[in-house]
Structure formats: structure tokens, C-alpha cells
Short mmCIF file of C-alpha atoms in Angstrom, two decimals:
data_model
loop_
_atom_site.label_atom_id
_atom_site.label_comp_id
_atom_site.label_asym_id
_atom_site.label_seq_id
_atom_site.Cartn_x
_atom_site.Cartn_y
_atom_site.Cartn_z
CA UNK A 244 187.98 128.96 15.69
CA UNK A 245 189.10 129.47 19.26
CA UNK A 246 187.30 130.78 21.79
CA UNK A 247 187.25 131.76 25.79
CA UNK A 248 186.32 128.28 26.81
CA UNK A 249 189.22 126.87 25.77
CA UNK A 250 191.49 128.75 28.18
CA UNK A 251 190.11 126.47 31.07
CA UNK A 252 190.69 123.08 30.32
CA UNK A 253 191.25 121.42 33.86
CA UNK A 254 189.18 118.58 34.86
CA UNK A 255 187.99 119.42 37.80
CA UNK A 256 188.61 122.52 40.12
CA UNK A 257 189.03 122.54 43.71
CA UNK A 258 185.49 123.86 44.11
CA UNK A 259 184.48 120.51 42.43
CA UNK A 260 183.50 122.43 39.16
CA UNK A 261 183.58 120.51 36.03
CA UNK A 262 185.60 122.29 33.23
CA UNK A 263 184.87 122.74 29.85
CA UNK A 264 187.08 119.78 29.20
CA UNK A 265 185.83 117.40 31.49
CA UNK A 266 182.31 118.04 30.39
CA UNK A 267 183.11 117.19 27.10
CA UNK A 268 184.45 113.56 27.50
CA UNK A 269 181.79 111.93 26.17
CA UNK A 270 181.13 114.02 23.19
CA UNK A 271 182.20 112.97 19.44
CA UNK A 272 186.37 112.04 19.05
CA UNK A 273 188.22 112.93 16.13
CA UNK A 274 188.48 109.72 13.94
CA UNK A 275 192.05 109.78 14.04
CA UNK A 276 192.12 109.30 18.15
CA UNK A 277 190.99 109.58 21.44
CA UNK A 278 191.03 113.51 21.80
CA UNK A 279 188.33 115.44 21.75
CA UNK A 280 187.34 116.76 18.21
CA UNK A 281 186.82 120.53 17.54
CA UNK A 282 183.55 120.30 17.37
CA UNK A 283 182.40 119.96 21.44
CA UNK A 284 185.21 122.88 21.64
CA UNK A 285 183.12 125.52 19.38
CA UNK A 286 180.18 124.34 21.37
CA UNK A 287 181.18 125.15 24.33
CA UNK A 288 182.45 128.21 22.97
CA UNK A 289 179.34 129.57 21.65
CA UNK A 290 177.43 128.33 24.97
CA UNK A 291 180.04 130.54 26.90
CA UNK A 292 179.03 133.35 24.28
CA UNK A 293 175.28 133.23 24.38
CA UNK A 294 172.49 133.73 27.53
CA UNK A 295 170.92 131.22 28.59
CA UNK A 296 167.82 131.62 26.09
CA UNK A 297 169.48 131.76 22.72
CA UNK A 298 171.46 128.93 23.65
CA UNK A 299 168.30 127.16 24.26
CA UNK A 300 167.09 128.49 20.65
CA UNK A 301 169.91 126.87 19.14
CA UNK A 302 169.09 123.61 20.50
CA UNK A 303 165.64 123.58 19.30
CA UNK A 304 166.84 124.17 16.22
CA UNK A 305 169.40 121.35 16.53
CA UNK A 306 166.79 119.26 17.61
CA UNK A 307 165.00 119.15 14.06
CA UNK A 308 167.98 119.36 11.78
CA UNK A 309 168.65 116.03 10.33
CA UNK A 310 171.81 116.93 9.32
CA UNK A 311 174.66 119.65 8.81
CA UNK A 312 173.25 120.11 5.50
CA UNK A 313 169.82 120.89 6.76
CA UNK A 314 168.05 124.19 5.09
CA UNK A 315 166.32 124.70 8.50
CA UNK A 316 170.32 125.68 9.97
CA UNK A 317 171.02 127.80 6.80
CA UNK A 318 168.02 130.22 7.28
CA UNK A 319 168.75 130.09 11.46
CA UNK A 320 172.64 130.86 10.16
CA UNK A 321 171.72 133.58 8.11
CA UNK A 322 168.90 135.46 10.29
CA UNK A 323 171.81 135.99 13.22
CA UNK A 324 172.01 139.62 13.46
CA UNK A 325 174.87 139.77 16.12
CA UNK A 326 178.41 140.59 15.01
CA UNK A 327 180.33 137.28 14.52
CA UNK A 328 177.65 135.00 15.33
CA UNK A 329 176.59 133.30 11.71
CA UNK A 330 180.77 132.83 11.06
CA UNK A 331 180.18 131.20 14.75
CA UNK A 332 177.38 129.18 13.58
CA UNK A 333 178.40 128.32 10.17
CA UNK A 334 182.14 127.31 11.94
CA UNK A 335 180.04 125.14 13.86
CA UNK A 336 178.15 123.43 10.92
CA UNK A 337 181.80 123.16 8.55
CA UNK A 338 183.39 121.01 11.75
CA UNK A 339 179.60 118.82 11.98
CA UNK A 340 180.11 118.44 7.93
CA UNK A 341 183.68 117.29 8.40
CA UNK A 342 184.33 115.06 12.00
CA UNK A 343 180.38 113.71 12.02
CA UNK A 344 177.95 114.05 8.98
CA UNK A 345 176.40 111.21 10.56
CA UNK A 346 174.90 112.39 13.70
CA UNK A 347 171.70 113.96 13.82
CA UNK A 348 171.25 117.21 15.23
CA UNK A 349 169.56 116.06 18.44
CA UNK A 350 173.28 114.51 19.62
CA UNK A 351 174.80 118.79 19.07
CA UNK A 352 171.55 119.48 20.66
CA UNK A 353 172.37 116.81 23.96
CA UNK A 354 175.95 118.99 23.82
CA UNK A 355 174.33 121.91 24.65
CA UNK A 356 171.94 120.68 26.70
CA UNK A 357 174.64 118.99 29.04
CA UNK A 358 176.80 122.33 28.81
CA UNK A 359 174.00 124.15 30.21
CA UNK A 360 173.09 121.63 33.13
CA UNK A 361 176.77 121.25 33.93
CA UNK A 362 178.12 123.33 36.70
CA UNK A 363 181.11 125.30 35.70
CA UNK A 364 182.96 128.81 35.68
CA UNK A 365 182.19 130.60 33.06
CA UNK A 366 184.69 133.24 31.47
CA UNK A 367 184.43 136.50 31.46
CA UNK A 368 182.59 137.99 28.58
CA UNK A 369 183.43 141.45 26.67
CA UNK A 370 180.91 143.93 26.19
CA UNK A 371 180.40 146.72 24.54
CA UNK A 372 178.83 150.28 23.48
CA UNK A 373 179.09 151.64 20.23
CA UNK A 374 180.26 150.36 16.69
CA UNK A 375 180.48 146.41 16.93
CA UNK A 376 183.40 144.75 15.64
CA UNK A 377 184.18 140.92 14.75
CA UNK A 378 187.55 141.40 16.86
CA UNK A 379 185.57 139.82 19.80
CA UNK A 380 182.34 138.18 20.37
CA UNK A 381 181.02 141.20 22.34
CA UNK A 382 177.70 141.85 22.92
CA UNK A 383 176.12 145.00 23.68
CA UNK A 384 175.77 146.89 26.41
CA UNK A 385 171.89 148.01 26.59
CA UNK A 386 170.93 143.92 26.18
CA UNK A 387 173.55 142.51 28.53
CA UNK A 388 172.22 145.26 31.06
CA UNK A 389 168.76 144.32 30.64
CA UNK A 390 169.75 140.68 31.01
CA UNK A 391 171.48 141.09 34.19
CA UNK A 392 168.45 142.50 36.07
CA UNK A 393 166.29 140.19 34.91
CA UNK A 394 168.72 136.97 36.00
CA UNK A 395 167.94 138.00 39.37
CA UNK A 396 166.41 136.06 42.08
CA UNK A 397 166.32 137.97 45.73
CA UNK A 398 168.55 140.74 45.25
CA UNK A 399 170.07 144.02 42.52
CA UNK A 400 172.52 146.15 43.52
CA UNK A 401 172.93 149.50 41.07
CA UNK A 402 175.66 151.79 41.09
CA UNK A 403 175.92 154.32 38.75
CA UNK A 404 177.53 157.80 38.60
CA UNK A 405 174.84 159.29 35.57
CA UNK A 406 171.76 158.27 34.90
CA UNK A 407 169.08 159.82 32.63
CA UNK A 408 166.63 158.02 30.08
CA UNK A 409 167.55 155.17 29.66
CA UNK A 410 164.11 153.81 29.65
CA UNK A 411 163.93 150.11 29.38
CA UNK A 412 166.66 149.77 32.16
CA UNK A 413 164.12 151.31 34.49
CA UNK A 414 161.24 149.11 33.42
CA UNK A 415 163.67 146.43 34.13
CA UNK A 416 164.20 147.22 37.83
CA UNK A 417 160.81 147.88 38.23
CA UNK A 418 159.93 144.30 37.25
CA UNK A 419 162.42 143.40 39.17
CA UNK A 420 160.59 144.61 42.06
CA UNK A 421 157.63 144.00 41.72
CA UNK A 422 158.49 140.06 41.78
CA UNK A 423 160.22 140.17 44.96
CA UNK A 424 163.72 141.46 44.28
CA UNK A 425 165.49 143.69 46.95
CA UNK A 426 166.78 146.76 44.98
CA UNK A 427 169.58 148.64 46.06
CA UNK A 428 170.45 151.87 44.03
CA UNK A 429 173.89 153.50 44.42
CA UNK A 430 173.92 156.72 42.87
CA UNK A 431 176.18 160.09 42.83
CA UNK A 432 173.82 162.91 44.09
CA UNK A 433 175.91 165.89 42.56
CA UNK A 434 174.57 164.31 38.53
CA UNK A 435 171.22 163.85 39.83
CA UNK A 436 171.07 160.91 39.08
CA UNK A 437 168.54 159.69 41.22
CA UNK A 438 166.02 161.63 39.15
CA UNK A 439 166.08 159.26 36.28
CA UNK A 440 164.28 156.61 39.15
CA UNK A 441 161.64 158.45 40.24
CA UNK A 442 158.55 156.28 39.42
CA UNK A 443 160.02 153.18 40.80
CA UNK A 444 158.52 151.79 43.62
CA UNK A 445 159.32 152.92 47.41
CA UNK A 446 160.70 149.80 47.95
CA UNK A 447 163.78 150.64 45.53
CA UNK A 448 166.30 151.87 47.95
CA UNK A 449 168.60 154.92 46.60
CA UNK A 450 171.47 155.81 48.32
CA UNK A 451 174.54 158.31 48.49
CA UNK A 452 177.66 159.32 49.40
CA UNK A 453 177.50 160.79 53.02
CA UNK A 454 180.75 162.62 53.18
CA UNK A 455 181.18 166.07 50.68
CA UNK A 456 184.69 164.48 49.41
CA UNK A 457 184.70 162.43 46.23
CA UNK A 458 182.26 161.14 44.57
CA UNK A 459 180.46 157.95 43.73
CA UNK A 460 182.26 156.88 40.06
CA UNK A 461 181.76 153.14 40.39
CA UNK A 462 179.31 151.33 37.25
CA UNK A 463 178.07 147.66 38.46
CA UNK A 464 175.04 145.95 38.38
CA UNK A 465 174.87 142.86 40.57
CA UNK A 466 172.22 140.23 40.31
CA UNK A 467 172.09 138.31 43.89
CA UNK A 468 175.97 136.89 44.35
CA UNK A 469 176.15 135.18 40.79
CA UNK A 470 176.35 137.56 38.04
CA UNK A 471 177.83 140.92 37.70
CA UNK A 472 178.31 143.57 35.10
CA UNK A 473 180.81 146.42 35.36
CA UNK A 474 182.69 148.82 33.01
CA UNK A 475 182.47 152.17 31.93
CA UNK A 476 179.20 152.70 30.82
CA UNK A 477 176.61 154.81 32.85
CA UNK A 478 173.47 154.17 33.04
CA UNK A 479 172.65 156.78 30.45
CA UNK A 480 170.48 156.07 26.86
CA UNK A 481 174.07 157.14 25.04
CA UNK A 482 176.30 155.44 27.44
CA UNK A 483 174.41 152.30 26.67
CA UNK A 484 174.27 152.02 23.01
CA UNK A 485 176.22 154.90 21.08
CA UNK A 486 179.34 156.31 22.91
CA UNK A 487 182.21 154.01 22.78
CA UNK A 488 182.17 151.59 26.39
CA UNK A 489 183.95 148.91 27.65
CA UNK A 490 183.03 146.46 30.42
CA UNK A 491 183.02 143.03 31.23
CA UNK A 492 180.13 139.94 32.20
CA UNK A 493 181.08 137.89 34.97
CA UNK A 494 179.16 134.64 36.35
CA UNK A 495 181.35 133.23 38.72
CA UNK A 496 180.01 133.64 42.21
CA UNK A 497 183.54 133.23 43.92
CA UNK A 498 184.04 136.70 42.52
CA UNK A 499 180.84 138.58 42.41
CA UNK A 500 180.38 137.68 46.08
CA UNK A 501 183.17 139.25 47.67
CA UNK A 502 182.10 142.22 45.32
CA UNK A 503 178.60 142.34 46.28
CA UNK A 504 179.98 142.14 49.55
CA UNK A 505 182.01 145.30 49.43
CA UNK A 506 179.31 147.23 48.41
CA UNK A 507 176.67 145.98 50.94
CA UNK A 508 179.58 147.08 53.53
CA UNK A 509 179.51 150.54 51.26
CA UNK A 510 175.77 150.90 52.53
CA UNK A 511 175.66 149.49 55.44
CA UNK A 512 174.43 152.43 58.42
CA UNK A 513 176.88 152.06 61.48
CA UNK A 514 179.95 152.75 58.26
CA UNK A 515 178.86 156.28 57.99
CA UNK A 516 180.03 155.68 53.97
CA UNK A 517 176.46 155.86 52.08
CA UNK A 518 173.36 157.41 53.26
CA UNK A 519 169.36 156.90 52.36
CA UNK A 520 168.36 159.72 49.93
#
């Protein structure tokens, strides 16, 4: 099985991130060699794959498997609901069975672990609205969404031509703010889309266009400078799960910054682009 986190394979970058490869040097070698075995590789691909959390699930279950073999990974295997993920998991187990039957969960557990703690890009992710496929390891839209807001620390910044229902994402921003979080709300005023906002807090800020020409068409949610989501999905109840959407996950500050950045500029008063509603 391949996966994204074996496109970057460099040692170390020139922002003195470890890769995928060089945080796998101490992890199980093929028999046969010195190489890396396949195993650490679909590792750190399903670590790429999965937030934060589930990865963290997976280790706990690691943690008390004695071996491959283990019934306790079978029923975890099989209760996966997301499209590829068991075939992921039980990928995972087959390579465990075949390069080290030996080691106990606890050492895949320590992978993961590591993974997690080690500072590194990490590549874009897919995701989607609509039917799921096992093309890609996509997830989908409403969750990622969700997931986004809630990774963030000080700041959200919303844009969004639609919006209507969409229920849980506004629950989500108001949690947001009620911990702290500056909210920043970029919506199109000619779909009324401020409307679907209206019992968040006064500290939400919602703004739009100032000039009559064009209109406000961009989709991105941006959780402080390290993690952004942006596609084609509204933030609509049908844009979210049923109509067919495309849009992409990514966690590399070096890029969401200068994004964030564009859009702060967007907003900010002396530009005359974006006004308070």
C-alpha cells in the first residue's frame, strides 16, 4: 500500500523539519537489510490520514495487543466505518504478521507515538462531499470542518459565499468563542449568508464586500496560521455532506500563513476591500 507520506522522503528540510523518512530510522528493518521495512511506511501513512485523536485510539489499542494475531485488532479492524480504513488497518496488521510477529504492539504503538511528537509537514489531505469512494483516503467534509474549528487556539477565519443550516458548524464557532478564539466571518451579503450566524456571540465579527462589483466566492476556514481547509463546499447542510465537493486539508504553516495573511489584508479598514456588517 502506498500512501501520501511516502512522497516526502528527505531527511531533513531547510526549515529543520524531520521527514517521514528520517523519523523512521529507528523503526523495525526488513530482515533482508538495512532499509526501512514497509511497515513504519503504512504507519506513517495512516498517521498522515487520521486527526490527531483516532490516531491516538489506534495506539491504545496497539498498546494491549500482544500480537498481530490479537482478537482485540480484529474487532478494532472491523468496527472502522470510514471508506478504506479496515483495508488500511488490516494492510497494517498483514506487514506486522510478515516483517515482525515478534514485537508486541506497544513497539507499533511507540511508532505512532513518535510520528505524532515529531515535527514535520504533513501532506495535503483530500476531502470530500458526497458518495465516498476507496479511490482515495478522503474524509468527509462536515467532520473535517468541524475538526478544523475546533484545532484552533487564538484565532478562525470563515469565508463562505452560502451559508444556511448547517447546524453543528455553528455550534462549533460558537465554542470556539466562547474559549477565547477571535472569529472572523467572511461572508457574501447578496446570499444572506450572514443570517445562518445570527445567535453567535457579538464578538464573532462578520464582514463584507464593500464595493457593489463581484462578489465574495472564496470557501476557507483557517484555524490560527497552522491548518486550513478550502474547496468547493459552502457552508451549507447539502454542501457539506450530500452534493458532490472537493477540497483539500492543509497543516503546513509555511502555507496557511501567507494565506491567512491575505485575507486579514482582505479585512483590514484603511483597504477599503471588506466592511463590518
Amino acid at each position: 500500500m502506498t500512501g501520501p507520506a511516502e512522497e516526502e522522503r528527505s531527511a531533513v528540510d531547510r526549515g529543520g523539519h524531520v521527514s517521514a523518512e528520517g523519523s523512521l530510522s529507528s523503526l523495525p528493518v526488513a530482515r533482508n537489510g538495512n532499509r526501512p521495512s514497509g511497515l513504519p511506511r503504512l504507519l506513517a501513512a495512516l498517521h498522515d490520514r487520521l486527526p490527531e485523536d483516532r490516531v491516538v485510539a489506534w495506539e491504545n489499542v496497539l498498546q494491549k495487543a500482544t500480537g498481530p494475531d490479537d482478537p482485540l485488532l480484529d474487532r478494532f479492524i472491523a468496527a472502522q466505518s470510514a471508506v478504506g480504513l479496515s483495508e488500511q488497518l488490516r494492510t497494517i496488521a498483514d506487514a506486522w504478521r510478515t516483517e515482525t510477529p515478534e514485537l508486541a504492539g506497544t513497539g507499533l504503538a511507540l511508532t505512532l507515538a513518535t510520528l505524532r511528537a515529531t515535527p514535520r509537514p504533513r501532506p495535503v489531505q483530500p476531502v470530500v462531499s458526497g458518495p465516498l469512494s476507496a479511490a482515495v483516503p478522503a474524509r468527509l467534509t462536515s467532520g473535517v470542518v468541524q475538526e478544523v474549528i475546533r484545532s484552533a487556539d487564538t484565532s478562525l477565519l470563515i469565508a463562505s459565499f452560502a451559508a444556511y443550516g448547517a447546524g453543528d458548524v455553528v455550534a462549533e464557532i460558537a465554542e470556539a468563542a466562547d474559549r477565547g478564539v477571535h472569529v472572523d466571518l467572511l461572508l457574501e451579503e447578496s446570499t444572506q449568508a450572514s443570517a445562518a450566524f445570527a445567535t453567535l456571540p457579538p464578538s464573532v465579527v462578520v464582514w463584507h464586500r464593500a464595493a457593489s462589483t463581484g462578489v465574495l466566492h472564496a470557501k476557507l476556514i483557517a484555524a490560527d496560521r497552522h491548518t486550513a481547509f478550502l474547496g468547493s463546499a459552502n457552508l451549507t447542510s447539502r454542501a457539506l455532506t450530500d452534493n458532490i465537493e472537493l477540497g483539500v486539508v492543509l497543516r503546513d504553516p509555511v502555507v496557511v500563513g501567507p494565506l491567512v495573511d491575505h485575507f486579514r489584508w482582505l479585512i483590514s479598514p484603511e483597504n477599503g476591500i471588506m466592511r463590518r456588517a
